[in-house]
PDB file of C-alpha atoms in Angstrom:
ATOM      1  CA  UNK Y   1     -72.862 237.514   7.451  1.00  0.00           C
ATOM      2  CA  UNK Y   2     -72.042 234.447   5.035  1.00  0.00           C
ATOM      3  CA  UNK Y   3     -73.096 231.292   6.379  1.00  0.00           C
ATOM      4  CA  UNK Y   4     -70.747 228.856   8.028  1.00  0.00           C
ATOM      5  CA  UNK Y   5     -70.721 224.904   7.404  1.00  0.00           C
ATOM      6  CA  UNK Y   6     -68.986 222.453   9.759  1.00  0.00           C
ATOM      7  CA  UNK Y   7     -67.710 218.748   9.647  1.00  0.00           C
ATOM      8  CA  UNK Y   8     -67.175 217.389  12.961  1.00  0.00           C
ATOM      9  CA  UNK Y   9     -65.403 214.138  13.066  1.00  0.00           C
ATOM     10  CA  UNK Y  10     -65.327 211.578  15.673  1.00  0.00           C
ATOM     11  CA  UNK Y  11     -63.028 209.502  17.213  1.00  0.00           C
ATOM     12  CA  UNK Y  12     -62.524 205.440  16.588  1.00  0.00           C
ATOM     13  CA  UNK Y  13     -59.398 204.697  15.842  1.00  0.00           C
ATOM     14  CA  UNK Y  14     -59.263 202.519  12.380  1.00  0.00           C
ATOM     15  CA  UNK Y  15     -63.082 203.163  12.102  1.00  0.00           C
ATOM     16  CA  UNK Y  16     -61.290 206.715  10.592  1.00  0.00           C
ATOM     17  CA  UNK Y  17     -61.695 205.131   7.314  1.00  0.00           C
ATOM     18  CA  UNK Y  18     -65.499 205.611   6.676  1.00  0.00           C
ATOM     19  CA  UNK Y  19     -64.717 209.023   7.105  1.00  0.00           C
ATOM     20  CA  UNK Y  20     -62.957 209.281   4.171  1.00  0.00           C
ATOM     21  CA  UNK Y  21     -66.176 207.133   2.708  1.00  0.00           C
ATOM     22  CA  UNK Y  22     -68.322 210.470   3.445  1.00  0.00           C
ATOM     23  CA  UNK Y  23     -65.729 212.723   2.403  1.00  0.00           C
ATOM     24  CA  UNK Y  24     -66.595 211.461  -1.023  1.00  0.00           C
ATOM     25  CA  UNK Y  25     -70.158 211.901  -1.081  1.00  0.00           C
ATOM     26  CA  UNK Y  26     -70.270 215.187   0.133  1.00  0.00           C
ATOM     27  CA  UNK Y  27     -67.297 216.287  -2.418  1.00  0.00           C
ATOM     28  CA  UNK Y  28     -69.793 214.825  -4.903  1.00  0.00           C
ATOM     29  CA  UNK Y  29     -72.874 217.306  -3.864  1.00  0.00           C
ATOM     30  CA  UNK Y  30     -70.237 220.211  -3.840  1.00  0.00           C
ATOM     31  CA  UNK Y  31     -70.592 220.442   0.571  1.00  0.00           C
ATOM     32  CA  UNK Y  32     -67.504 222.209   1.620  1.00  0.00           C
ATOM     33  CA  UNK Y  33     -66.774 222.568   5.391  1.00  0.00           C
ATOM     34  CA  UNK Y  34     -65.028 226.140   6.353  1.00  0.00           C
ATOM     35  CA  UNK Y  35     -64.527 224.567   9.669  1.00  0.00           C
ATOM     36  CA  UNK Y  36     -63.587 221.378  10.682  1.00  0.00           C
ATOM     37  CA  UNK Y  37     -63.171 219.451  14.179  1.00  0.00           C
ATOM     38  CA  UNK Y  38     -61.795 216.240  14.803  1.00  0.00           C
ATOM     39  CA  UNK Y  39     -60.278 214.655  17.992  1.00  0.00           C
ATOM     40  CA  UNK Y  40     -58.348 211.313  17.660  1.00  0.00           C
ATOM     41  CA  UNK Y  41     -58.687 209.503  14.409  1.00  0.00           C
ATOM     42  CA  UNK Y  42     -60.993 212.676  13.478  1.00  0.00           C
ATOM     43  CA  UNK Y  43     -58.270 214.995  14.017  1.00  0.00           C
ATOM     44  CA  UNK Y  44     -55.913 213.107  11.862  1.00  0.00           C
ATOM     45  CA  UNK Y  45     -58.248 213.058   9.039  1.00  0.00           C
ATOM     46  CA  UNK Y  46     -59.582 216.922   9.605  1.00  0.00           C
ATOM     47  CA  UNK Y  47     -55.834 218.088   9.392  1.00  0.00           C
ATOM     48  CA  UNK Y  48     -55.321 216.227   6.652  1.00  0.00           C
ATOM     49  CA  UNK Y  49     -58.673 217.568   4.747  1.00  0.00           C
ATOM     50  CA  UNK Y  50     -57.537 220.891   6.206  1.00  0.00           C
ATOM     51  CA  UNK Y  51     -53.846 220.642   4.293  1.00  0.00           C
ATOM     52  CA  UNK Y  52     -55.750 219.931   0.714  1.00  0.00           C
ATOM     53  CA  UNK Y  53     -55.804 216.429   0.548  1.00  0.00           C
ATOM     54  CA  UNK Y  54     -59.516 215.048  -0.951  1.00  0.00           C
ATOM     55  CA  UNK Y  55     -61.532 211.906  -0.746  1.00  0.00           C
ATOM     56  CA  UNK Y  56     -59.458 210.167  -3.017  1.00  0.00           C
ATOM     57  CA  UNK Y  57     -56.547 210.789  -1.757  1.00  0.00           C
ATOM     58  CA  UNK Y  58     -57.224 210.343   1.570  1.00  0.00           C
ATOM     59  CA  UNK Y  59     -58.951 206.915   0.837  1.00  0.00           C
ATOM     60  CA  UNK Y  60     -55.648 205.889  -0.807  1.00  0.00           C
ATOM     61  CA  UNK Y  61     -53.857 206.790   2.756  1.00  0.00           C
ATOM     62  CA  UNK Y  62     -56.484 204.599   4.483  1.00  0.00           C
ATOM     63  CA  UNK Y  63     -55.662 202.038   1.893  1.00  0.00           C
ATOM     64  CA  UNK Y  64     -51.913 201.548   2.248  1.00  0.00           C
ATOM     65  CA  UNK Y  65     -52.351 202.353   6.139  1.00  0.00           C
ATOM     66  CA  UNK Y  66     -51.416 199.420   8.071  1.00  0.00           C
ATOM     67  CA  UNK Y  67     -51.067 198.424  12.047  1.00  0.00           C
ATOM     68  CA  UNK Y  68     -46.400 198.710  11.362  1.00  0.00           C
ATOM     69  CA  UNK Y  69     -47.674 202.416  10.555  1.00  0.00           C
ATOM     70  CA  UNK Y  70     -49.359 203.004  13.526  1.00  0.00           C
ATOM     71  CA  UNK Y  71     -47.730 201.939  16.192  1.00  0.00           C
ATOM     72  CA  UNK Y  72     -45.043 199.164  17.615  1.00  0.00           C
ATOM     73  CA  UNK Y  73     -46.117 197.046  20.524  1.00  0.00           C
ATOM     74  CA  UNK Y  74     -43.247 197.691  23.348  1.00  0.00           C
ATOM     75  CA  UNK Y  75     -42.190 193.937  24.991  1.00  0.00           C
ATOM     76  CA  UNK Y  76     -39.838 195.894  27.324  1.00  0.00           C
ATOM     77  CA  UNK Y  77     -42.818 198.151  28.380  1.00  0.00           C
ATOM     78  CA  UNK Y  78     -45.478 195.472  29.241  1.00  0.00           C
ATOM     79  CA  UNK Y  79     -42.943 193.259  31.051  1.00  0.00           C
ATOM     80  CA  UNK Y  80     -41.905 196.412  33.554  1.00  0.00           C
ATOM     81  CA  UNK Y  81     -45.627 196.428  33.720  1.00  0.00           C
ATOM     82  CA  UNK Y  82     -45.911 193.223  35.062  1.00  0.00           C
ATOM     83  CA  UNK Y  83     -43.146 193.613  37.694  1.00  0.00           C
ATOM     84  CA  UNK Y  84     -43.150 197.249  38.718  1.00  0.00           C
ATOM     85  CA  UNK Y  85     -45.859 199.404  39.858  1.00  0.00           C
ATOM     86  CA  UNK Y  86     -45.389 201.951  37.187  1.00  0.00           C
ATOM     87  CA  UNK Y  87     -47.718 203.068  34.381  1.00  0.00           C
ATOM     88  CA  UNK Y  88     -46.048 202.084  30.819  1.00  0.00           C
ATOM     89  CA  UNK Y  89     -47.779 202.284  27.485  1.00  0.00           C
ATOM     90  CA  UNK Y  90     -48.526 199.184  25.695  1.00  0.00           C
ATOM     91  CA  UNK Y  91     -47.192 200.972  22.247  1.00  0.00           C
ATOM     92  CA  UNK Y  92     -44.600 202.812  20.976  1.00  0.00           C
ATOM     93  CA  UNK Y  93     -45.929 205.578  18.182  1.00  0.00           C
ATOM     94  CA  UNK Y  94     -42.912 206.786  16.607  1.00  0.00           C
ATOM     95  CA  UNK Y  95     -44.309 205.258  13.203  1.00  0.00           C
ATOM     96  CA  UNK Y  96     -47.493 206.872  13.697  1.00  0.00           C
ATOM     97  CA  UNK Y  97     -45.294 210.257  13.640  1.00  0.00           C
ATOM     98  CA  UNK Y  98     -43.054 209.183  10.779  1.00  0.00           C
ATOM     99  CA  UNK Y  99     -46.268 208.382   8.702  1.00  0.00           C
ATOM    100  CA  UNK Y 100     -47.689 211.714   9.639  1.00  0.00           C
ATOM    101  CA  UNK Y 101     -44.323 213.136   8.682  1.00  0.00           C
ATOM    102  CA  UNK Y 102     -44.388 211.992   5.196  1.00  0.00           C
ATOM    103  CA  UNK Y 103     -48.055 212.331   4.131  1.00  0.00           C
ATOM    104  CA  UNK Y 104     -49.271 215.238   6.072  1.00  0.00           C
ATOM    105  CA  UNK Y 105     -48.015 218.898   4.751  1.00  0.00           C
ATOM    106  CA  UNK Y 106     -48.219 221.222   7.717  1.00  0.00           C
ATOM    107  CA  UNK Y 107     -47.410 224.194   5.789  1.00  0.00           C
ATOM    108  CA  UNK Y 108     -50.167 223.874   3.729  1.00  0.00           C
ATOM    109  CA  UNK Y 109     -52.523 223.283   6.747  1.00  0.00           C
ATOM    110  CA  UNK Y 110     -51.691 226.390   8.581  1.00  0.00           C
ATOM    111  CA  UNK Y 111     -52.204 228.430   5.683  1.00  0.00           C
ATOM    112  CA  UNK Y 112     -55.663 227.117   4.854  1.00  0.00           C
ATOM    113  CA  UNK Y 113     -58.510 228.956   4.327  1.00  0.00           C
ATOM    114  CA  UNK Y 114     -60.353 226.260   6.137  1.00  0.00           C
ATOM    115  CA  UNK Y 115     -60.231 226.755   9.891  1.00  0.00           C
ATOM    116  CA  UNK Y 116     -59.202 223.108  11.737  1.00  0.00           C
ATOM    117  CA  UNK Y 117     -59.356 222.323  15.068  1.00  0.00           C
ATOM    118  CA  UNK Y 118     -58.353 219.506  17.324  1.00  0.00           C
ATOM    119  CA  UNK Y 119     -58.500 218.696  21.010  1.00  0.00           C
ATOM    120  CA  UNK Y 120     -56.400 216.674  23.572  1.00  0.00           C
ATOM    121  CA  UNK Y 121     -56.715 216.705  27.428  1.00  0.00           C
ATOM    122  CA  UNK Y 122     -53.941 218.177  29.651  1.00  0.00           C
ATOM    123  CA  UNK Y 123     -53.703 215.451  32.333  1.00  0.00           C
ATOM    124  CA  UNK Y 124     -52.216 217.455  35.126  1.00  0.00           C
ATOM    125  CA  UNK Y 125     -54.836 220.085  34.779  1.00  0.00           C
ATOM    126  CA  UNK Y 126     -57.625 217.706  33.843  1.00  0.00           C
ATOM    127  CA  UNK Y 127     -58.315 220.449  31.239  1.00  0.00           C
ATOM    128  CA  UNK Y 128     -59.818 220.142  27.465  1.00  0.00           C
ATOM    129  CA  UNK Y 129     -57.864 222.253  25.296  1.00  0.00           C
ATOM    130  CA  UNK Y 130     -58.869 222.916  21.696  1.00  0.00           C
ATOM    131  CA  UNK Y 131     -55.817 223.558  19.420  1.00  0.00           C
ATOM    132  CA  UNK Y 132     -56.335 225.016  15.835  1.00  0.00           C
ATOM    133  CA  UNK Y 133     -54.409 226.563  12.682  1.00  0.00           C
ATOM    134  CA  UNK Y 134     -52.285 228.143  11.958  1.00  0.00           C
ATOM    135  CA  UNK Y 135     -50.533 226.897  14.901  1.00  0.00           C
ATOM    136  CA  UNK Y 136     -50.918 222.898  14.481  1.00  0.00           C
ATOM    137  CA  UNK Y 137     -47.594 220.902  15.094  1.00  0.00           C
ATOM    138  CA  UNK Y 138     -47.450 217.105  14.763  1.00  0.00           C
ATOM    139  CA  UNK Y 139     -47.399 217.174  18.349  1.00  0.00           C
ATOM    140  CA  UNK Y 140     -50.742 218.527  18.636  1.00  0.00           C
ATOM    141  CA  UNK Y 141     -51.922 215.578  15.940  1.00  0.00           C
ATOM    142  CA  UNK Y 142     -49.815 212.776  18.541  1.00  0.00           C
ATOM    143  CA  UNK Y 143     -51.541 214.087  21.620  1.00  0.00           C
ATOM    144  CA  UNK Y 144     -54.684 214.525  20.487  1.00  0.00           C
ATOM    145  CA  UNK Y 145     -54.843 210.420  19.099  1.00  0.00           C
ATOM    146  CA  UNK Y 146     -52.888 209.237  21.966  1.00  0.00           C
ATOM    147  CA  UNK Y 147     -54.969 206.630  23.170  1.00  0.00           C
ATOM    148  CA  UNK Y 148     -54.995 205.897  27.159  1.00  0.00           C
ATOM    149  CA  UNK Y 149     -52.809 203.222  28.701  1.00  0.00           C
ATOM    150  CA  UNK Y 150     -52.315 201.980  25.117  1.00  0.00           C
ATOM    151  CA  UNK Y 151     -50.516 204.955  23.572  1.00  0.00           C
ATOM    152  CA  UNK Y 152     -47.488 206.876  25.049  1.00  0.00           C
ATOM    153  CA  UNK Y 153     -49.013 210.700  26.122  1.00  0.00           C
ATOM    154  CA  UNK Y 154     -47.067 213.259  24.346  1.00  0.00           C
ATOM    155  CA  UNK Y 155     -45.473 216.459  25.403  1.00  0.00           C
ATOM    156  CA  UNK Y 156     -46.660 220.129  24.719  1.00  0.00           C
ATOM    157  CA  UNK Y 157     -45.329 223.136  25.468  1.00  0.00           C
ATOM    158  CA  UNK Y 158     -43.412 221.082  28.223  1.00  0.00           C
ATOM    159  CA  UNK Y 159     -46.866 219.540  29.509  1.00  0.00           C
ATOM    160  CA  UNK Y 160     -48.448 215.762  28.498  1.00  0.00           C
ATOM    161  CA  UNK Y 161     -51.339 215.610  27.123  1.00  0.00           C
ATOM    162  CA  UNK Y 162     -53.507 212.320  26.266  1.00  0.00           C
ATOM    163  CA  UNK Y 163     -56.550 211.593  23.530  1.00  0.00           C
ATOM    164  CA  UNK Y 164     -59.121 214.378  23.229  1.00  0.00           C
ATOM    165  CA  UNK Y 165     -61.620 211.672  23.240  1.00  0.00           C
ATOM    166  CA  UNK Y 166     -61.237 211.231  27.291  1.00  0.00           C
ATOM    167  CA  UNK Y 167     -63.967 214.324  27.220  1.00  0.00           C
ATOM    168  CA  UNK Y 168     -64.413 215.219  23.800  1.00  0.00           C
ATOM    169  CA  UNK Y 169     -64.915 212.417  21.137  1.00  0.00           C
ATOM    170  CA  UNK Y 170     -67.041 214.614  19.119  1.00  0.00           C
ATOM    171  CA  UNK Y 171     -65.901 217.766  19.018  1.00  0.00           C
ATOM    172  CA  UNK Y 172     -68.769 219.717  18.374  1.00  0.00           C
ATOM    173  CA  UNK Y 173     -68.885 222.732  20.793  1.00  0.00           C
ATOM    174  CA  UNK Y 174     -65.644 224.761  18.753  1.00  0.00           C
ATOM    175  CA  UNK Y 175     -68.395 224.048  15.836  1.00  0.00           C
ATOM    176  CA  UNK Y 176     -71.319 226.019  17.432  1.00  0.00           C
ATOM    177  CA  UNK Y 177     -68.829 228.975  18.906  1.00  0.00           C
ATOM    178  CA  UNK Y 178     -67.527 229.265  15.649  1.00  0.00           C
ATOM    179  CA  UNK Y 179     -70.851 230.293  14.432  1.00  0.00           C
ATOM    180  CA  UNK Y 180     -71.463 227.414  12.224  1.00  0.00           C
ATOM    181  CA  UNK Y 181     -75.266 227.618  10.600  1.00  0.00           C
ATOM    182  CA  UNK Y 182     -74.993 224.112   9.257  1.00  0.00           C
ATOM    183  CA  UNK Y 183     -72.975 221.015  11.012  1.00  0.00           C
ATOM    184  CA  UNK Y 184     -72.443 217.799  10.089  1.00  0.00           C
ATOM    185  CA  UNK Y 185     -71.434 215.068  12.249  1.00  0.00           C
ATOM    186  CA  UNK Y 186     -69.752 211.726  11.087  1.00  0.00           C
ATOM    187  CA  UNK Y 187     -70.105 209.304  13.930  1.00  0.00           C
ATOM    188  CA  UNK Y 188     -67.784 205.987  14.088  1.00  0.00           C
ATOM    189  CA  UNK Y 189     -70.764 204.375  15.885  1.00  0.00           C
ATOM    190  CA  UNK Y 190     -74.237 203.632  15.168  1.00  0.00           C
ATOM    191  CA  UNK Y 191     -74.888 204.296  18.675  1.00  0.00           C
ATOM    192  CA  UNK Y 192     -76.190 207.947  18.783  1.00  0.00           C
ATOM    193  CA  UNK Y 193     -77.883 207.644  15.777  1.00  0.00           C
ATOM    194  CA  UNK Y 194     -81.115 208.072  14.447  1.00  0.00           C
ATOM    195  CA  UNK Y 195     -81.610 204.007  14.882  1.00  0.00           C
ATOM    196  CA  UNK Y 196     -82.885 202.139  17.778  1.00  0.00           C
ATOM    197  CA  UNK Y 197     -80.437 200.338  19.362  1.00  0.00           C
ATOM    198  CA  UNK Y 198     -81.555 196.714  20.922  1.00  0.00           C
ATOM    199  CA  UNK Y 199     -81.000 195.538  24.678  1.00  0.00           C
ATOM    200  CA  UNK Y 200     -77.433 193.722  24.832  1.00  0.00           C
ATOM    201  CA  UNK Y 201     -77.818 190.134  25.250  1.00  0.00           C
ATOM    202  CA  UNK Y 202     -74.453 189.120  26.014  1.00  0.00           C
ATOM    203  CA  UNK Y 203     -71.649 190.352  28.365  1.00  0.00           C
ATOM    204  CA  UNK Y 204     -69.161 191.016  24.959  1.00  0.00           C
ATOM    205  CA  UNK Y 205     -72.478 193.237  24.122  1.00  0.00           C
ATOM    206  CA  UNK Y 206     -72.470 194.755  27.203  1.00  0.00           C
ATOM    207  CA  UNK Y 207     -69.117 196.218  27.216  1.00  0.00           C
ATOM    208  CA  UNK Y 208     -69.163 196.854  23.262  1.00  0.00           C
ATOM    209  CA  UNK Y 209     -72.592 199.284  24.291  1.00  0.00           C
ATOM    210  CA  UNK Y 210     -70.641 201.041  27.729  1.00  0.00           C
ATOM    211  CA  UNK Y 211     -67.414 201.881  25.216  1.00  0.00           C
ATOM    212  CA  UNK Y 212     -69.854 203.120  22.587  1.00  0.00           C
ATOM    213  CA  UNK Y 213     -71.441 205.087  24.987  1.00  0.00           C
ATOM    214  CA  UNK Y 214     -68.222 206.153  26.806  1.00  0.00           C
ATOM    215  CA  UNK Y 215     -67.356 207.440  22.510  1.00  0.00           C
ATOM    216  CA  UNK Y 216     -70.469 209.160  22.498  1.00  0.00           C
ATOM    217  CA  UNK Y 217     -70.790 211.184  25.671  1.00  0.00           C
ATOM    218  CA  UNK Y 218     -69.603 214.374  25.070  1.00  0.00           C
ATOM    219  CA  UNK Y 219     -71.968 214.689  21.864  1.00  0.00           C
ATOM    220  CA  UNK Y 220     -74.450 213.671  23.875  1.00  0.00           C
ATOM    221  CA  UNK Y 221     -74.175 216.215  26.465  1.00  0.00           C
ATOM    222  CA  UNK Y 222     -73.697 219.393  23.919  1.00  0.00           C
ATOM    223  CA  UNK Y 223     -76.677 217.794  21.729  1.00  0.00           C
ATOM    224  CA  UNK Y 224     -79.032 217.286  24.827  1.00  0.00           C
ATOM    225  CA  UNK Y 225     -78.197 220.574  26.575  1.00  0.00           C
ATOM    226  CA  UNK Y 226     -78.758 222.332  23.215  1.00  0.00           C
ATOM    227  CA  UNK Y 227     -82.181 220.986  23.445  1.00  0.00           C
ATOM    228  CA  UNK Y 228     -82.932 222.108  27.045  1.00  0.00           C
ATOM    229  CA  UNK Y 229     -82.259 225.322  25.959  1.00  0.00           C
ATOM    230  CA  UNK Y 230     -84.524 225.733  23.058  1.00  0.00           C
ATOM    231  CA  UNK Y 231     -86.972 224.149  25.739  1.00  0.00           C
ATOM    232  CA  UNK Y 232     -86.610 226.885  28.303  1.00  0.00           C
ATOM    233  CA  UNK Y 233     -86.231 229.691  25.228  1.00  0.00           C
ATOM    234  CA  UNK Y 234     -89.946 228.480  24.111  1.00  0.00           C
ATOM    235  CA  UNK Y 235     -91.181 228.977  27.692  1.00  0.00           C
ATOM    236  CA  UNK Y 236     -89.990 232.622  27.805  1.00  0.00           C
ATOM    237  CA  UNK Y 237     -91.625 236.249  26.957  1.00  0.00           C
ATOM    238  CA  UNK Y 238     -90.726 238.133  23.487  1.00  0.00           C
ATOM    239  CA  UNK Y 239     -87.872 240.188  25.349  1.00  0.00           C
ATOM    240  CA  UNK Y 240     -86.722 237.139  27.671  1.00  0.00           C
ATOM    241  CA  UNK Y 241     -86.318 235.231  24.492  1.00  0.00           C
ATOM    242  CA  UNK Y 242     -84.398 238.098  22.718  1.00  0.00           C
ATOM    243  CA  UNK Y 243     -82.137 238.471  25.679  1.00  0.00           C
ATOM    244  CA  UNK Y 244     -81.196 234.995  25.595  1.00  0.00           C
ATOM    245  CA  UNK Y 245     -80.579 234.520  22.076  1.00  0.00           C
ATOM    246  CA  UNK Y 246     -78.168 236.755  22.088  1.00  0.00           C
ATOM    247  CA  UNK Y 247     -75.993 234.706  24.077  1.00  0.00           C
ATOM    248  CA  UNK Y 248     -77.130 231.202  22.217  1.00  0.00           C
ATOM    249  CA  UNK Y 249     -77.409 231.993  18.283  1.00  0.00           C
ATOM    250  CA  UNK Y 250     -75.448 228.624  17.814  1.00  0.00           C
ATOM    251  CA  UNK Y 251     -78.964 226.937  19.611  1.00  0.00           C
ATOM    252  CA  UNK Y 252     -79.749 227.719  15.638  1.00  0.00           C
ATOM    253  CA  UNK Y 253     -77.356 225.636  13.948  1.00  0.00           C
ATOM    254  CA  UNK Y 254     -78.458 222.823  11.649  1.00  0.00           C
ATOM    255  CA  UNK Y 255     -77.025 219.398  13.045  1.00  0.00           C
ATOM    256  CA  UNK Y 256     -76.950 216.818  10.706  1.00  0.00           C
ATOM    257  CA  UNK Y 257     -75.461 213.521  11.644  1.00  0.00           C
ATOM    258  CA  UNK Y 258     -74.001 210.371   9.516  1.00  0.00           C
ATOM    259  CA  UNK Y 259     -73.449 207.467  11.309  1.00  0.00           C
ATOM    260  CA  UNK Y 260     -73.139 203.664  10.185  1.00  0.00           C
ATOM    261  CA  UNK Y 261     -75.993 201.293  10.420  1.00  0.00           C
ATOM    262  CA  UNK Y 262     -74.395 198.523  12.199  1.00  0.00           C
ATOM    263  CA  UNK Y 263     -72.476 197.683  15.406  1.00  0.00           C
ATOM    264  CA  UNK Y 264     -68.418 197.619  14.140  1.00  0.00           C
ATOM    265  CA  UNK Y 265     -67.570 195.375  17.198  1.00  0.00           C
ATOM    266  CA  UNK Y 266     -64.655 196.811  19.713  1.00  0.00           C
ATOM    267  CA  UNK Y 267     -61.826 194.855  17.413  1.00  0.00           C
ATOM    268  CA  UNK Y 268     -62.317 196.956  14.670  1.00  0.00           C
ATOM    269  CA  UNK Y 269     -60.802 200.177  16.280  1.00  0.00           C
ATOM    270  CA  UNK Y 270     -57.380 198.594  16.303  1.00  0.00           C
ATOM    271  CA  UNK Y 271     -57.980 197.071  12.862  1.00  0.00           C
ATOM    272  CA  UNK Y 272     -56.075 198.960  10.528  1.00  0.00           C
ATOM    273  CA  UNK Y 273     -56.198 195.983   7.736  1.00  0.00           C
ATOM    274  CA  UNK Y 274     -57.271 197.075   4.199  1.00  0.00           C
ATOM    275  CA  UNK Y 275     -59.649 194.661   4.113  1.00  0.00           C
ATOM    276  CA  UNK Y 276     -62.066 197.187   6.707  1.00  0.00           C
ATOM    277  CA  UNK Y 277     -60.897 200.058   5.326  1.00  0.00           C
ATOM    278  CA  UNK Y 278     -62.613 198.766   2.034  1.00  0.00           C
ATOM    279  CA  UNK Y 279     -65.306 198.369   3.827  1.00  0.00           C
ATOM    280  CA  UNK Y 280     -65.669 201.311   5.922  1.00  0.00           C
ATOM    281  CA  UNK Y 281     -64.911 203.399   3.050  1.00  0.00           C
ATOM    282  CA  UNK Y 282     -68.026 201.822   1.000  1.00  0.00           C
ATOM    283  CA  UNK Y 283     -70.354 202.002   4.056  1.00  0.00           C
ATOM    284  CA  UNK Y 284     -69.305 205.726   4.739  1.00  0.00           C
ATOM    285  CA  UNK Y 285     -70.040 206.570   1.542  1.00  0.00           C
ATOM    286  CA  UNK Y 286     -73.262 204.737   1.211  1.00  0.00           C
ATOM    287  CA  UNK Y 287     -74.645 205.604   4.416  1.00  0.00           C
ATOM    288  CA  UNK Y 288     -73.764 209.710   4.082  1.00  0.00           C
ATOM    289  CA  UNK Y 289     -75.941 209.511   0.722  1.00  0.00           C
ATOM    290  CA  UNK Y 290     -78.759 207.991   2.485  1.00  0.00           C
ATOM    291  CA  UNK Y 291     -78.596 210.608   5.474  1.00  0.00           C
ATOM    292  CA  UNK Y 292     -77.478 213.508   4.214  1.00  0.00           C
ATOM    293  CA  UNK Y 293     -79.205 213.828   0.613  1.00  0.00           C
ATOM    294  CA  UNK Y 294     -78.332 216.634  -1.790  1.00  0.00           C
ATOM    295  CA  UNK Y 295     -79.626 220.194  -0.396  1.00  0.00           C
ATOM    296  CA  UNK Y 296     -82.249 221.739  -2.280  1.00  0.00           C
ATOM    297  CA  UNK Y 297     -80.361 224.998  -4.159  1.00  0.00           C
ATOM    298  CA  UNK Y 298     -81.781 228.263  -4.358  1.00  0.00           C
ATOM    299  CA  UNK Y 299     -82.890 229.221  -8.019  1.00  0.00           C
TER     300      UNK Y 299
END
C-alpha cells in the first residue's frame, strides 16, 4: 500500500497567511499532501490548495485580501444587541462569500485527486461533522470559518452550523483515519510547539495564553491520547500488542509540526492588512525550513 502524506491546517483567522509561507517551502522540497484538513482559516486555504491553486498564487490572494473582503461590521445588529435579548452577529459575511466566489473554483476541487476535508459544528446537535470532496459547497467553506458571536452561523442541509474550531481547530483525527504515514501540522500559534512557553506576566498575557490554548485543544487531546496508547501498547504481550494494532495503525503515523516562534498577539487574527500577511508569509516560510528540513531520499 503506497504511503499517504497529510497537511493539517489550523485555524487563526488572518494568521492563514503563514500558511501559504509553508506552502512554499514544502513545494520547494517536492512534499505533496494527498490529504489535506483544515477547519476555519485552514479550511479556506486547504480547499483552495485542493482546487490547484500553489504557493504563489495563494500568497498573492493573502496579499490583495483585505478586512472589506472579509466581512462588514452590522450597526443595525450590535444596536438590537444592546436593546433586545437576542443573539446577533457582530458581522455580516456576504463579502467573505463573494471573494470565495470569485477566486475559489469548486469544480476543480471536487474533482481533485487530492482528498480535502473540512469541519464545522452542528449547534443543535452539538456534533463535529467532517465534510470532504467531492461534495464541498461554499456553504461548507462559510460554516466551517464562521466565527462565534462574531460571524453569522450558516445553514446546511436546512441545519446551522458554526466554526469547526469550537472542537476541532486542528483537524488532525480525519488525517490518522485516512491512513496517513506522514502528517504535517502548520500551527497559527507557537503555543503547542516544540518551544517553552514562559509564565504570563500580565492579565492581556493571560487571556492571549487561555485563547491559545482554547486554539490548541483538540490537537492536544488526539496528540496526547495517541501517546497513551503507544504507552499501554509497550506494556502489552506479543499477541496483545498485535491485537491492538490492528485497530490503531494510525498510532504509526509520522507527526511533524510547524509552528511560528513567537506569540502573534490576539489582534492579529482579525488583521487582514498586507502589511502581516508579508510578514506571516516570510515567517511561515522561514520557520517550515527550519522544522521540517528536506527528507533524506532513497537512492
Amino acid at each position: 500500500m503506497a504511503k499517504k502524506k497529510a497537511l493539517v491546517l489550523s485555524g487563526g483567522g488572518a494568521r492563514g497567511a503563514y500558511q501559504a509561507g509553508v506552502l512554499r517551502y514544502l513545494e520547494e522540497i517536492q512534499w505533496k499532501p494527498d490529504i489535506i484538513c483544515g477547519t476555519s482559516v485552514g479550511a479556506i486555504n486547504a480547499c483552495a490548495i485542493g482546487a490547484g491553486m500553489d504557493s504563489q498564487k495563494l500568497s498573492e490572494l493573502w496579499l490583495k485580501l483585505n478586512q472589506k473582503h472579509i466581512m462588514r461590521y452590522s450597526v443595525w445588529n450590535m444596536l438590537k444587541g444592546l436593546f433586545r435579548r437576542k443573539y446577533y452577529p457582530l458581522v455580516e459575511t456576504y463579502p467573505l462569500r463573494k471573494f470565495i466566489h470569485e477566486h475559489l473554483d469548486f469544480t476543480s476541487l471536487n474533482h481533485s485527486q487530492t482528498k480535502v476535508i473540512i469541519s464545522a459544528v452542528n449547534i443543535l446537535t452539538s456534533e463535529l461533522r467532517f465534510f470532504e470532496n467531492p461534495a464541498l459547497r461554499i456553504e461548507h467553506l462559510l460554516a466551517s470559518s464562521a466565527i462565534p458571536m462574531i460571524f453569522p452561523w450558516q445553514m446546511i442541509d436546512g441545519e446551522p452550523y458554526w466554526d469547526g474550531g469550537v472542537m476541532a481547530n486542528t483537524p488532525i483525527l480525519p488525517a490518522l483515519t485516512h491512513d496517513a504515514s506522514e502528517i504535517v501540522v502548520v500551527l497559527l500559534s507557537p503555543v503547542g510547539s516544540s518551544i517553552r512557553m514562559q509564565t504570563p506576566e500580565t492579565k492581556d498575557e493571560a487571556l492571549e495564553r487561555l485563547f491559545e490554548l482554547y486554539l490548541l485543544g483538540s490537537y492536544k487531546s488526539v496528540e496526547q491520547g495517541l501517546e497513551y496508547r503507544k504507552s499501554v501498547m509497550n506494556g502489552l504481550t506479543s499477541i496483545e500488542n498485535f491485537l491492538l494494532s490492528l485497530r490503531t495503525q494510525f498510532t504509526k503515523a509520522k507527526i511533524s509540526i510547524i509552528a511560528p516562534k513567537q506569540m502573534l498577539g490576539l489582534g492579529s487574527i482579525l488583521n487582514f492588512k498586507k502589511e502581516q500577511a508579508e510578514k506571516l508569509l516570510v515567517q511561515g516560510y522561514t520557520d517550515a525550513k527550519e522544522s521540517f528540513p528536506i527528507p533524506s531520499r532513497k537512492k
